[in-house]
Tab-separated table of C-alpha atoms and ligand atoms in Angstrom:
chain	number	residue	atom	x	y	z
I	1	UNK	CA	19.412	-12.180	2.826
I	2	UNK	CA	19.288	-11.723	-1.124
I	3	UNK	CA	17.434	-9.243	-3.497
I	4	UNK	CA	14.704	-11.365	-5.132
I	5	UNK	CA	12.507	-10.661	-8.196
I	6	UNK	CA	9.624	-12.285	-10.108
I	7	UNK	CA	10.854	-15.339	-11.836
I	8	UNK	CA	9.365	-14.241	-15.181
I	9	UNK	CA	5.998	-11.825	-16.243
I	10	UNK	CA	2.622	-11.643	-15.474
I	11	UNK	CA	-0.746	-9.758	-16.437
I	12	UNK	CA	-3.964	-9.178	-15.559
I	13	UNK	CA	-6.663	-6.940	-16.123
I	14	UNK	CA	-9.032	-4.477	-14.162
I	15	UNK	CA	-10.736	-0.791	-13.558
I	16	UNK	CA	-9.353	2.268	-11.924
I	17	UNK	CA	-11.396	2.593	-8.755
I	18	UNK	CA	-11.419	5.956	-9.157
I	19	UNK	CA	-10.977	7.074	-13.210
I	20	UNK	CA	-12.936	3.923	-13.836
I	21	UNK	CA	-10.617	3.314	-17.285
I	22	UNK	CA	-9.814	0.153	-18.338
I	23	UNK	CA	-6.034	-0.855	-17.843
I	24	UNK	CA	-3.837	-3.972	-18.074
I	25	UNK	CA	-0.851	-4.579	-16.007
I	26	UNK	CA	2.095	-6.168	-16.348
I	27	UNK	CA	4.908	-7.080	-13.604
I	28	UNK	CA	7.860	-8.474	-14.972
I	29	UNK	CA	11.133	-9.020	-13.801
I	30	UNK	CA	13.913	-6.104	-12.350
I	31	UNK	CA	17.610	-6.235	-12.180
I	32	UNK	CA	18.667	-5.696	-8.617
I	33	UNK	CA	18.603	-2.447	-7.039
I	34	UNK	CA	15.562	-1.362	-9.260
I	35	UNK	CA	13.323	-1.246	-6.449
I	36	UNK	CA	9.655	-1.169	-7.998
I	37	UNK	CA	9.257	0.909	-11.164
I	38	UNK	CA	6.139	1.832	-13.033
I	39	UNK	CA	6.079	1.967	-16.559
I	40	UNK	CA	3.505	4.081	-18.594
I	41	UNK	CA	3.633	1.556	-21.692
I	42	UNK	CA	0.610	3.736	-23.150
I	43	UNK	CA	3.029	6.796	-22.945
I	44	UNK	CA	6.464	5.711	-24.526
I	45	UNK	CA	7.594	3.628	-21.410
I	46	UNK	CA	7.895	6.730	-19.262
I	47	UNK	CA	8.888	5.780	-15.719
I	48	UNK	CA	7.565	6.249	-12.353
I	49	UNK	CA	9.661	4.788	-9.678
I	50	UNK	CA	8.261	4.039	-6.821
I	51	UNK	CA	9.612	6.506	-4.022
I	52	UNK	CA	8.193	9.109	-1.692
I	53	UNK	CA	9.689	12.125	-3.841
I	54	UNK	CA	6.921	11.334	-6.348
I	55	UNK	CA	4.093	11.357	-4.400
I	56	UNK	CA	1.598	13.932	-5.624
I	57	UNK	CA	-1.129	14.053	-3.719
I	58	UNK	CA	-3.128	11.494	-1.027
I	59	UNK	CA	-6.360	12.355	-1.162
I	60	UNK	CA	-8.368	8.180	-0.871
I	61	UNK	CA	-5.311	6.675	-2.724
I	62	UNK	CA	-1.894	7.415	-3.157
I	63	UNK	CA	-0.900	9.059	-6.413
I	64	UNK	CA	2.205	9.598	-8.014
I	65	UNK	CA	3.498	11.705	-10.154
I	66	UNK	CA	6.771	12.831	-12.247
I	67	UNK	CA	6.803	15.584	-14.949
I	68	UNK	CA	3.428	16.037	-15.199
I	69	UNK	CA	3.073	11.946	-15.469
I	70	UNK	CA	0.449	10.054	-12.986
I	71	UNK	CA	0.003	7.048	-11.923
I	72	UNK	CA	-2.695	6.896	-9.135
I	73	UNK	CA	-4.307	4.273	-6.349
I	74	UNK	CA	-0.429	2.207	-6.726
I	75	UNK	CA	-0.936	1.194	-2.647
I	76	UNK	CA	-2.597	-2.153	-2.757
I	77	UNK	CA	-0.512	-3.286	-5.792
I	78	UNK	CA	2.792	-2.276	-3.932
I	79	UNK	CA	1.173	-3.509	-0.686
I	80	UNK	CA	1.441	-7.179	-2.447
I	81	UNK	CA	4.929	-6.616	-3.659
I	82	UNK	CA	6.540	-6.113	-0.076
I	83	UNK	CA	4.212	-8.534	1.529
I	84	UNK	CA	5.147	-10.868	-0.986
I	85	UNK	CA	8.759	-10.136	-0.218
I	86	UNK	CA	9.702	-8.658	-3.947
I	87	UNK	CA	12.302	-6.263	-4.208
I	88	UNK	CA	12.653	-4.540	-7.656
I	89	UNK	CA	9.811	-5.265	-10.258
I	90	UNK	CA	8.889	-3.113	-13.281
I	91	UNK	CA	4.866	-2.547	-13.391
I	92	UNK	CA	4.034	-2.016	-16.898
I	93	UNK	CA	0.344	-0.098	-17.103
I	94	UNK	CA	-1.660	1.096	-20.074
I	95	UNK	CA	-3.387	3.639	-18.170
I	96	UNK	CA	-3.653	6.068	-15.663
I	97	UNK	CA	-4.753	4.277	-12.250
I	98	UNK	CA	-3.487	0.485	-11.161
I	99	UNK	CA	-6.391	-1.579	-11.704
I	100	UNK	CA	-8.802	-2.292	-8.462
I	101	UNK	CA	-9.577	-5.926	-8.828
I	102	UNK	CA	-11.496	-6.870	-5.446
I	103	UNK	CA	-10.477	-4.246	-3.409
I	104	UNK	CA	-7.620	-5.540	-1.349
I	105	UNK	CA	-4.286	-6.956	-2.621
I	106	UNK	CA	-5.272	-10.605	-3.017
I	107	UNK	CA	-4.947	-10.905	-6.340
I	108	UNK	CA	-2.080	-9.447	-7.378
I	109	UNK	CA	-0.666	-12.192	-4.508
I	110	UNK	CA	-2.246	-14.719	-6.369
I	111	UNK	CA	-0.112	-13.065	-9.655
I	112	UNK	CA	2.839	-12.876	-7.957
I	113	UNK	CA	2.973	-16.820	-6.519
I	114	UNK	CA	1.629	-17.822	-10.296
I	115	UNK	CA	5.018	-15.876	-11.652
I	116	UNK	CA	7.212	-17.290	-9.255
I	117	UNK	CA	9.853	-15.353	-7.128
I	118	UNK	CA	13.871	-15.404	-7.415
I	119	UNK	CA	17.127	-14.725	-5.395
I	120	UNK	CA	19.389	-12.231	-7.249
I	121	UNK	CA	23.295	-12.244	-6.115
I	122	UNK	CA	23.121	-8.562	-4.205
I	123	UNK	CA	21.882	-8.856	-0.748
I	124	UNK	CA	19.010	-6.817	0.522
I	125	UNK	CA	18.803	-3.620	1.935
I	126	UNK	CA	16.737	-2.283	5.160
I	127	UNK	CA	15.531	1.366	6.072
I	128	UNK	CA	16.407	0.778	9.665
I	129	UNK	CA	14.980	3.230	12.304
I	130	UNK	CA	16.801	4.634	15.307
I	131	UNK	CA	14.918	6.612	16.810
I	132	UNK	CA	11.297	7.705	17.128
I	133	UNK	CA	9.898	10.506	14.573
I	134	UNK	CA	6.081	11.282	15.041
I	135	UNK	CA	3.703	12.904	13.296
I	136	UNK	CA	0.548	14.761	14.016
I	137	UNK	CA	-2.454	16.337	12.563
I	138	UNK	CA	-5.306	16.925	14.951
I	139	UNK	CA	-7.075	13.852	16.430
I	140	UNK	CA	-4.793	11.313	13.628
I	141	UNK	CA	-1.397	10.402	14.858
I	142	UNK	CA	1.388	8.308	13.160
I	143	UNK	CA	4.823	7.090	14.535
I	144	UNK	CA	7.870	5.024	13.768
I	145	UNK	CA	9.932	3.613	16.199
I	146	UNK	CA	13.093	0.961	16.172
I	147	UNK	CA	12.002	-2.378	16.599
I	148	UNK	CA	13.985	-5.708	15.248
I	149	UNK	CA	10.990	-6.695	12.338
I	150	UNK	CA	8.381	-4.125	10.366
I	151	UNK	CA	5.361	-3.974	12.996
I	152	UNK	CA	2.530	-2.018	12.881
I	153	UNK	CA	0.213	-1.433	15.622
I	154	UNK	CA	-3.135	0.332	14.037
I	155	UNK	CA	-6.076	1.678	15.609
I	156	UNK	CA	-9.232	2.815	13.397
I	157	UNK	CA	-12.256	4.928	15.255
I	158	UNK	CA	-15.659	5.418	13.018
I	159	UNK	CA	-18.866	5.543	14.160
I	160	UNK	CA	-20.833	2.816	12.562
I	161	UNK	CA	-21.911	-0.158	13.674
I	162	UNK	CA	-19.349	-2.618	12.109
I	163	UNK	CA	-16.616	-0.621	12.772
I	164	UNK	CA	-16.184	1.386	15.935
I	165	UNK	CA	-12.848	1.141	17.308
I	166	UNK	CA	-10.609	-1.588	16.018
I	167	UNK	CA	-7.257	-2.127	16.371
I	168	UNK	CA	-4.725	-4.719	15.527
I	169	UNK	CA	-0.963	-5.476	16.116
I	170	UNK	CA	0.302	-6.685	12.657
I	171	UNK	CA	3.619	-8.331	13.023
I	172	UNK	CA	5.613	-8.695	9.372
I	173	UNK	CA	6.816	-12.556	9.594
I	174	UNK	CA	6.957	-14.903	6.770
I	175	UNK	CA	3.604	-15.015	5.380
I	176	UNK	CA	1.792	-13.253	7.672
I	177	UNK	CA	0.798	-10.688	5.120
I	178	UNK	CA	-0.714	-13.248	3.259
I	179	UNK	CA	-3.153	-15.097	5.592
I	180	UNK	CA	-3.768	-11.516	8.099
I	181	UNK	CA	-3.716	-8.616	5.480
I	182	UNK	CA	-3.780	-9.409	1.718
I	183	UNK	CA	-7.799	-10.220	1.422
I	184	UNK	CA	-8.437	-7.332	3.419
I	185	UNK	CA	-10.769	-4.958	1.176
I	186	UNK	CA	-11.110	-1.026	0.749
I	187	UNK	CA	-14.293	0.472	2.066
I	188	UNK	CA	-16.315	3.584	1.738
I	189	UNK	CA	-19.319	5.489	3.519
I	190	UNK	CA	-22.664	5.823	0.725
I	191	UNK	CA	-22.593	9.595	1.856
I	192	UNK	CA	-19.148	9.920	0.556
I	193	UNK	CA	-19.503	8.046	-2.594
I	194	UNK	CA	-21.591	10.674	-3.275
I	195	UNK	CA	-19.404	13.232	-3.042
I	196	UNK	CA	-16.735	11.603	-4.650
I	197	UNK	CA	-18.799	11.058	-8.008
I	198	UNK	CA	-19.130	14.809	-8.144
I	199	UNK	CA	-15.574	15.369	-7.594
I	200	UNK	CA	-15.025	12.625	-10.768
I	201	UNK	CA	-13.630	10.041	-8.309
I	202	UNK	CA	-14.531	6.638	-7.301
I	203	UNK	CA	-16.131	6.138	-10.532
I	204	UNK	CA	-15.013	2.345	-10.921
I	205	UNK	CA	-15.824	1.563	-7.383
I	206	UNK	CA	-18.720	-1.022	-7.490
I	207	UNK	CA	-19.476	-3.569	-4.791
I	208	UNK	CA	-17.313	-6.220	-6.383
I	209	UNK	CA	-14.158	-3.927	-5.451
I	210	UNK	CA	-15.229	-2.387	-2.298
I	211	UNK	CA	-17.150	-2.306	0.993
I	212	UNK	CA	-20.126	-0.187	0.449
I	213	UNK	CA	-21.317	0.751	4.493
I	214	UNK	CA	-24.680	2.458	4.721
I	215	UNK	CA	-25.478	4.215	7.764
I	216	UNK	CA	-26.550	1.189	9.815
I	217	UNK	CA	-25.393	-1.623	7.040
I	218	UNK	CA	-23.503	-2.588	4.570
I	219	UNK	CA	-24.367	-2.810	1.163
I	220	UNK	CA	-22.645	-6.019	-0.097
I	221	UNK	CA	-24.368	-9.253	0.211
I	222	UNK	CA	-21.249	-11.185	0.931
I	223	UNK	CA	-20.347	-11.596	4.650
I	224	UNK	CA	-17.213	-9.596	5.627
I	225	UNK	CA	-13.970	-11.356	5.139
I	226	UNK	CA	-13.024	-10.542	8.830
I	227	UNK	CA	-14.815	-9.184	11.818
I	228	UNK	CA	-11.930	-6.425	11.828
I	229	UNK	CA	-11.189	-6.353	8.239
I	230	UNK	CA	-11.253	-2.711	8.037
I	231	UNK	CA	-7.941	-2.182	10.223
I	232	UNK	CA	-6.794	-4.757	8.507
I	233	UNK	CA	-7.054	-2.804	5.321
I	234	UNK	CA	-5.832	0.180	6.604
I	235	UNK	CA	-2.483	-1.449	7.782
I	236	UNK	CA	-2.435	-3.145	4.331
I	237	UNK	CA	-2.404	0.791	2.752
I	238	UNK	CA	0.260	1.783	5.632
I	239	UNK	CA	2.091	-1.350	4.148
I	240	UNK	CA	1.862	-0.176	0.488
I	241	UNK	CA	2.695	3.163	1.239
I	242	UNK	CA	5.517	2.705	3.381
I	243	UNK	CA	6.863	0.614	0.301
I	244	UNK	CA	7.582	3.772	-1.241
I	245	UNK	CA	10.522	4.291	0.659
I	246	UNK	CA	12.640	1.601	-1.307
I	247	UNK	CA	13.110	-0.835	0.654
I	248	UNK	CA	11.716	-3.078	3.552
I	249	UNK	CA	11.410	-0.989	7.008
I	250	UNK	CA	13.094	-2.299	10.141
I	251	UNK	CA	10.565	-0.570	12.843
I	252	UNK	CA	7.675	-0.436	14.904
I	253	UNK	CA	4.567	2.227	13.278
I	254	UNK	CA	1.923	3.400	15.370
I	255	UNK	CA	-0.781	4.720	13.804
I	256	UNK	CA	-3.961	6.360	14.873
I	257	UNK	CA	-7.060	7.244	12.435
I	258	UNK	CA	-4.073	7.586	9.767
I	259	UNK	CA	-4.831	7.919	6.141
I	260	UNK	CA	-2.190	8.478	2.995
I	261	UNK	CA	-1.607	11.927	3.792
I	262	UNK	CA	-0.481	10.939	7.505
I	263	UNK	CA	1.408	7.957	5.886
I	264	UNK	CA	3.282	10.464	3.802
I	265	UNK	CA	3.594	13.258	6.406
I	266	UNK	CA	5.744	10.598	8.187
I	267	UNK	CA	7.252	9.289	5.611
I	268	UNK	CA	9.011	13.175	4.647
I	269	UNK	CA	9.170	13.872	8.172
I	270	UNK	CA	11.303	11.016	8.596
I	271	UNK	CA	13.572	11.343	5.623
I	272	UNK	CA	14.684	14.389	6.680
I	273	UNK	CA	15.184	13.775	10.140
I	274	UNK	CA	18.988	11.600	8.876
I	275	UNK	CA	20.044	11.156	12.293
I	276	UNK	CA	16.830	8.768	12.737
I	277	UNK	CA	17.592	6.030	10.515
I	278	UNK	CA	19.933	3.994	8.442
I	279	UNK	CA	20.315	1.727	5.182
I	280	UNK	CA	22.144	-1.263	6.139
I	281	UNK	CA	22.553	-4.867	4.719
I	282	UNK	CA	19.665	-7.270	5.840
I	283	UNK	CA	21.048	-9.731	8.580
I	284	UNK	CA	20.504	-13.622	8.897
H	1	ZN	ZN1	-6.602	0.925	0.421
Protein backbone atom coordinates (compact mmCIF):
# COMPACT_ATOMS: atom_id res chain seq x y z
CA UNK A 1 0.00 0.00 0.00
CA UNK A 2 1.02 3.70 -1.03
CA UNK A 3 1.09 7.11 0.86
CA UNK A 4 -1.83 9.08 -0.63
CA UNK A 5 -2.69 12.81 -0.40
CA UNK A 6 -5.46 15.20 -1.52
CA UNK A 7 -5.36 15.56 -5.22
CA UNK A 8 -5.37 19.38 -5.00
CA UNK A 9 -6.94 22.16 -2.15
CA UNK A 10 -9.96 22.75 -0.54
CA UNK A 11 -11.79 25.31 1.89
CA UNK A 12 -14.52 25.85 3.83
CA UNK A 13 -15.71 27.89 6.48
CA UNK A 14 -17.11 27.59 10.15
CA UNK A 15 -17.07 28.56 14.14
CA UNK A 16 -14.89 27.32 16.90
CA UNK A 17 -17.25 25.30 19.07
CA UNK A 18 -15.67 26.48 21.83
CA UNK A 19 -13.84 30.22 21.13
CA UNK A 20 -16.80 30.75 18.86
CA UNK A 21 -14.26 32.85 16.25
CA UNK A 22 -14.73 32.74 12.85
CA UNK A 23 -12.04 30.66 10.86
CA UNK A 24 -11.49 29.31 7.33
CA UNK A 25 -9.67 26.21 6.55
CA UNK A 26 -7.75 25.05 4.03
CA UNK A 27 -6.38 21.33 3.29
CA UNK A 28 -4.14 21.13 0.56
CA UNK A 29 -1.83 18.74 -0.60
CA UNK A 30 1.53 17.11 1.49
CA UNK A 31 4.63 15.57 0.16
CA UNK A 32 4.94 12.11 1.58
CA UNK A 33 5.97 11.49 4.99
CA UNK A 34 4.36 14.87 6.15
CA UNK A 35 1.82 13.20 8.07
CA UNK A 36 -0.95 15.96 8.83
CA UNK A 37 0.38 19.45 9.58
CA UNK A 38 -1.46 22.50 10.76
CA UNK A 39 -0.62 25.72 9.58
CA UNK A 40 -1.42 29.00 11.54
CA UNK A 41 -1.72 31.13 8.16
CA UNK A 42 -3.01 34.08 10.55
CA UNK A 43 0.40 33.74 12.42
CA UNK A 44 3.25 33.63 9.71
CA UNK A 45 2.56 29.92 8.68
CA UNK A 46 3.71 28.62 12.05
CA UNK A 47 3.31 24.84 12.21
CA UNK A 48 1.59 22.42 14.32
CA UNK A 49 2.12 18.90 13.33
CA UNK A 50 -0.10 16.67 14.24
CA UNK A 51 1.52 14.25 16.94
CA UNK A 52 0.91 13.30 20.54
CA UNK A 53 4.06 15.41 21.82
CA UNK A 54 1.90 18.49 21.16
CA UNK A 55 -0.98 17.79 22.88
CA UNK A 56 -1.70 20.42 25.51
CA UNK A 57 -4.44 19.75 27.26
CA UNK A 58 -7.94 17.45 26.75
CA UNK A 59 -10.32 18.97 28.56
CA UNK A 60 -13.99 18.45 25.77
CA UNK A 61 -11.59 18.62 22.73
CA UNK A 62 -8.21 17.93 22.02
CA UNK A 63 -5.85 20.88 21.88
CA UNK A 64 -2.55 21.30 20.68
CA UNK A 65 0.01 23.26 21.25
CA UNK A 66 3.83 24.20 20.31
CA UNK A 67 5.72 27.27 21.66
CA UNK A 68 3.07 28.85 23.12
CA UNK A 69 0.99 28.24 19.62
CA UNK A 70 -2.70 26.53 19.83
CA UNK A 71 -4.68 25.01 17.79
CA UNK A 72 -7.73 23.47 19.63
CA UNK A 73 -10.95 20.93 18.96
CA UNK A 74 -8.44 19.34 15.70
CA UNK A 75 -10.29 15.63 16.52
CA UNK A 76 -13.19 15.53 14.17
CA UNK A 77 -11.19 17.22 11.34
CA UNK A 78 -8.32 14.57 11.76
CA UNK A 79 -11.03 11.96 12.47
CA UNK A 80 -12.03 12.56 8.56
CA UNK A 81 -8.48 12.50 7.39
CA UNK A 82 -7.71 8.81 8.60
CA UNK A 83 -11.18 7.64 7.91
CA UNK A 84 -10.83 9.00 4.64
CA UNK A 85 -7.56 7.15 4.31
CA UNK A 86 -5.21 10.51 3.87
CA UNK A 87 -1.84 10.36 4.94
CA UNK A 88 0.05 13.74 5.02
CA UNK A 89 -2.12 16.95 4.41
CA UNK A 90 -1.24 20.52 5.46
CA UNK A 91 -4.44 22.24 7.29
CA UNK A 92 -4.09 25.82 6.73
CA UNK A 93 -6.37 27.83 9.58
CA UNK A 94 -6.87 31.52 10.20
CA UNK A 95 -7.67 31.06 13.70
CA UNK A 96 -7.40 29.49 16.81
CA UNK A 97 -9.95 26.40 16.92
CA UNK A 98 -10.81 24.04 13.62
CA UNK A 99 -14.11 25.10 12.65
CA UNK A 100 -17.27 22.91 14.07
CA UNK A 101 -19.48 22.65 11.08
CA UNK A 102 -22.35 20.10 12.18
CA UNK A 103 -20.78 18.52 14.85
CA UNK A 104 -19.37 15.31 13.51
CA UNK A 105 -16.83 14.88 10.67
CA UNK A 106 -19.22 14.72 7.72
CA UNK A 107 -18.30 17.52 6.11
CA UNK A 108 -14.93 17.74 5.99
CA UNK A 109 -15.61 13.98 4.20
CA UNK A 110 -17.67 15.63 1.88
CA UNK A 111 -14.32 18.19 1.35
CA UNK A 112 -12.08 15.63 1.12
CA UNK A 113 -14.07 13.34 -1.79
CA UNK A 114 -14.79 16.99 -3.59
CA UNK A 115 -10.68 17.42 -3.59
CA UNK A 116 -9.98 14.12 -4.68
CA UNK A 117 -7.33 11.70 -3.13
CA UNK A 118 -3.82 10.47 -4.67
CA UNK A 119 -1.18 7.62 -4.46
CA UNK A 120 2.32 9.04 -3.78
CA UNK A 121 5.42 6.58 -4.73
CA UNK A 122 6.47 5.82 -0.78
CA UNK A 123 4.46 3.10 0.68
CA UNK A 124 2.60 3.50 3.90
CA UNK A 125 3.52 3.08 7.25
CA UNK A 126 1.58 1.27 10.32
CA UNK A 127 1.96 1.77 14.22
CA UNK A 128 1.61 -1.92 14.75
CA UNK A 129 0.85 -3.18 18.33
CA UNK A 130 2.35 -6.21 20.03
CA UNK A 131 1.26 -6.39 22.94
CA UNK A 132 -1.45 -5.08 25.26
CA UNK A 133 -0.80 -1.60 27.20
CA UNK A 134 -3.86 -0.43 29.36
CA UNK A 135 -4.78 2.41 30.93
CA UNK A 136 -6.84 3.37 33.89
CA UNK A 137 -8.38 6.16 35.75
CA UNK A 138 -11.14 5.21 38.13
CA UNK A 139 -14.39 3.79 36.65
CA UNK A 140 -12.90 4.86 32.63
CA UNK A 141 -10.66 2.28 31.12
CA UNK A 142 -8.80 2.28 27.73
CA UNK A 143 -6.70 -0.51 26.00
CA UNK A 144 -4.82 -1.44 22.88
CA UNK A 145 -4.24 -4.73 21.86
CA UNK A 146 -2.70 -6.50 18.47
CA UNK A 147 -5.23 -7.29 16.13
CA UNK A 148 -4.70 -7.60 12.07
CA UNK A 149 -7.04 -4.12 11.18
CA UNK A 150 -7.68 -0.77 13.56
CA UNK A 151 -10.83 -1.99 15.71
CA UNK A 152 -12.37 -0.37 18.33
CA UNK A 153 -14.75 -1.84 20.66
CA UNK A 154 -16.48 1.25 22.75
CA UNK A 155 -18.78 1.24 25.51
CA UNK A 156 -20.48 4.66 26.76
CA UNK A 157 -22.58 4.62 30.31
CA UNK A 158 -24.77 8.00 31.08
CA UNK A 159 -27.75 8.18 32.72
CA UNK A 160 -30.29 9.69 30.46
CA UNK A 161 -32.82 8.37 28.68
CA UNK A 162 -31.34 8.24 25.10
CA UNK A 163 -28.24 7.12 26.12
CA UNK A 164 -27.71 4.60 28.87
CA UNK A 165 -25.27 2.08 28.02
CA UNK A 166 -24.25 1.76 24.42
CA UNK A 167 -21.69 0.08 22.92
CA UNK A 168 -20.46 -0.72 19.50
CA UNK A 169 -17.69 -2.82 17.77
CA UNK A 170 -16.33 -0.47 15.00
CA UNK A 171 -14.29 -2.41 12.57
CA UNK A 172 -11.88 0.04 10.21
CA UNK A 173 -12.62 -1.53 6.55
CA UNK A 174 -12.89 0.40 3.43
CA UNK A 175 -15.51 2.85 3.98
CA UNK A 176 -16.82 1.89 6.97
CA UNK A 177 -15.93 5.16 8.58
CA UNK A 178 -17.94 6.77 6.20
CA UNK A 179 -21.43 5.13 6.32
CA UNK A 180 -20.94 3.97 10.55
CA UNK A 181 -18.98 7.00 12.06
CA UNK A 182 -18.51 10.21 10.00
CA UNK A 183 -22.27 11.76 10.58
CA UNK A 184 -22.00 10.90 14.03
CA UNK A 185 -22.42 14.34 16.04
CA UNK A 186 -20.85 15.79 19.39
CA UNK A 187 -23.24 16.14 22.27
CA UNK A 188 -23.51 17.93 25.53
CA UNK A 189 -25.67 17.89 28.87
CA UNK A 190 -27.75 21.72 29.28
CA UNK A 191 -26.27 21.58 32.92
CA UNK A 192 -22.84 21.56 31.53
CA UNK A 193 -23.25 24.07 28.86
CA UNK A 194 -23.72 26.08 31.60
CA UNK A 195 -20.74 25.68 33.13
CA UNK A 196 -18.79 25.75 30.20
CA UNK A 197 -20.03 29.39 29.20
CA UNK A 198 -18.60 30.54 32.49
CA UNK A 199 -15.41 28.86 31.95
CA UNK A 200 -15.42 30.86 28.22
CA UNK A 201 -15.95 27.51 26.42
CA UNK A 202 -18.49 26.12 24.18
CA UNK A 203 -19.33 29.49 23.10
CA UNK A 204 -19.98 28.52 19.30
CA UNK A 205 -21.86 25.45 20.22
CA UNK A 206 -25.49 26.00 18.96
CA UNK A 207 -27.91 23.24 18.03
CA UNK A 208 -26.86 23.24 14.41
CA UNK A 209 -23.33 21.79 15.64
CA UNK A 210 -24.30 19.72 18.51
CA UNK A 211 -26.70 17.49 20.47
CA UNK A 212 -28.19 19.59 23.12
CA UNK A 213 -29.74 16.62 25.84
CA UNK A 214 -31.93 18.06 28.56
CA UNK A 215 -32.55 16.05 31.48
CA UNK A 216 -35.31 13.87 30.01
CA UNK A 217 -34.92 15.26 26.16
CA UNK A 218 -33.14 16.55 23.75
CA UNK A 219 -33.19 19.88 22.59
CA UNK A 220 -32.85 19.61 18.76
CA UNK A 221 -35.85 19.19 16.69
CA UNK A 222 -34.19 16.93 14.21
CA UNK A 223 -34.47 13.16 14.93
CA UNK A 224 -31.10 11.60 15.93
CA UNK A 225 -28.98 10.42 13.12
CA UNK A 226 -28.66 6.96 14.86
CA UNK A 227 -30.30 5.26 17.76
CA UNK A 228 -26.58 4.85 19.15
CA UNK A 229 -25.06 7.82 17.62
CA UNK A 230 -23.44 8.90 20.70
CA UNK A 231 -20.86 5.84 20.82
CA UNK A 232 -20.62 6.34 17.57
CA UNK A 233 -19.22 9.77 18.16
CA UNK A 234 -17.13 8.88 20.78
CA UNK A 235 -15.25 6.20 18.66
CA UNK A 236 -15.16 8.87 15.90
CA UNK A 237 -13.00 11.22 18.69
CA UNK A 238 -10.93 7.89 19.69
CA UNK A 239 -10.41 7.80 15.81
CA UNK A 240 -9.22 11.45 15.54
CA UNK A 241 -7.18 11.27 18.41
CA UNK A 242 -5.45 8.20 17.83
CA UNK A 243 -4.51 9.96 14.42
CA UNK A 244 -2.11 11.84 16.32
CA UNK A 245 0.21 9.18 16.46
CA UNK A 246 1.30 9.52 12.67
CA UNK A 247 0.15 7.00 11.14
CA UNK A 248 -2.74 4.37 10.77
CA UNK A 249 -2.87 1.88 13.96
CA UNK A 250 -2.74 -1.87 13.42
CA UNK A 251 -4.78 -2.95 16.79
CA UNK A 252 -7.70 -3.70 18.67
CA UNK A 253 -8.81 -0.46 21.43
CA UNK A 254 -11.06 -1.08 24.14
CA UNK A 255 -12.43 1.64 25.63
CA UNK A 256 -14.69 2.25 28.54
CA UNK A 257 -16.40 5.79 29.46
CA UNK A 258 -13.04 7.17 27.73
CA UNK A 259 -12.70 10.78 26.93
CA UNK A 260 -9.43 12.77 25.33
CA UNK A 261 -7.57 12.67 28.39
CA UNK A 262 -7.91 8.68 28.53
CA UNK A 263 -7.23 8.72 24.71
CA UNK A 264 -4.01 10.50 25.45
CA UNK A 265 -3.10 8.72 28.71
CA UNK A 266 -2.85 5.69 26.34
CA UNK A 267 -1.53 7.13 23.73
CA UNK A 268 1.95 8.28 26.11
CA UNK A 269 1.57 5.23 27.97
CA UNK A 270 2.04 3.37 24.93
CA UNK A 271 4.84 5.29 23.32
CA UNK A 272 6.91 4.66 25.95
CA UNK A 273 6.26 1.22 26.54
CA UNK A 274 8.86 0.43 22.88
CA UNK A 275 8.77 -3.13 23.40
CA UNK A 276 4.83 -2.92 22.62
CA UNK A 277 4.78 -1.86 19.18
CA UNK A 278 6.38 -1.35 15.84
CA UNK A 279 6.45 0.89 12.54
CA UNK A 280 6.47 -1.36 9.69
CA UNK A 281 5.54 -1.10 5.92
CA UNK A 282 1.71 -1.62 5.26
CA UNK A 283 1.16 -5.18 3.68
CA UNK A 284 -1.13 -6.20 0.64
ZN1 LIG B 1 -16.01 14.89 19.39
Amino acid sequence: MKQTTLKKSISASGVGLHTGVEVNVTLRPAPENTGYIFVRTDLDNFEIPASVEYISHCSYATTLMRRGVVLSTCEHLLSALRGSGVDNCFIDLDNIEVPIMDGSSENFIDLIEQAGIVEQNSPRHVFRILERVVFEQGDRKMSIEPAKNFEIECVIDFPHPFIERQQLNFIFENGSFGKEIASARTFGFTHEIEMLRKANLALGGSLDNAIVLTPDGMLNETPLRFDDEFVRHKILDIIGDFALLGMPVEGKIIATKSGHSVHASLMSKLLKAEHAWEIVEQAG
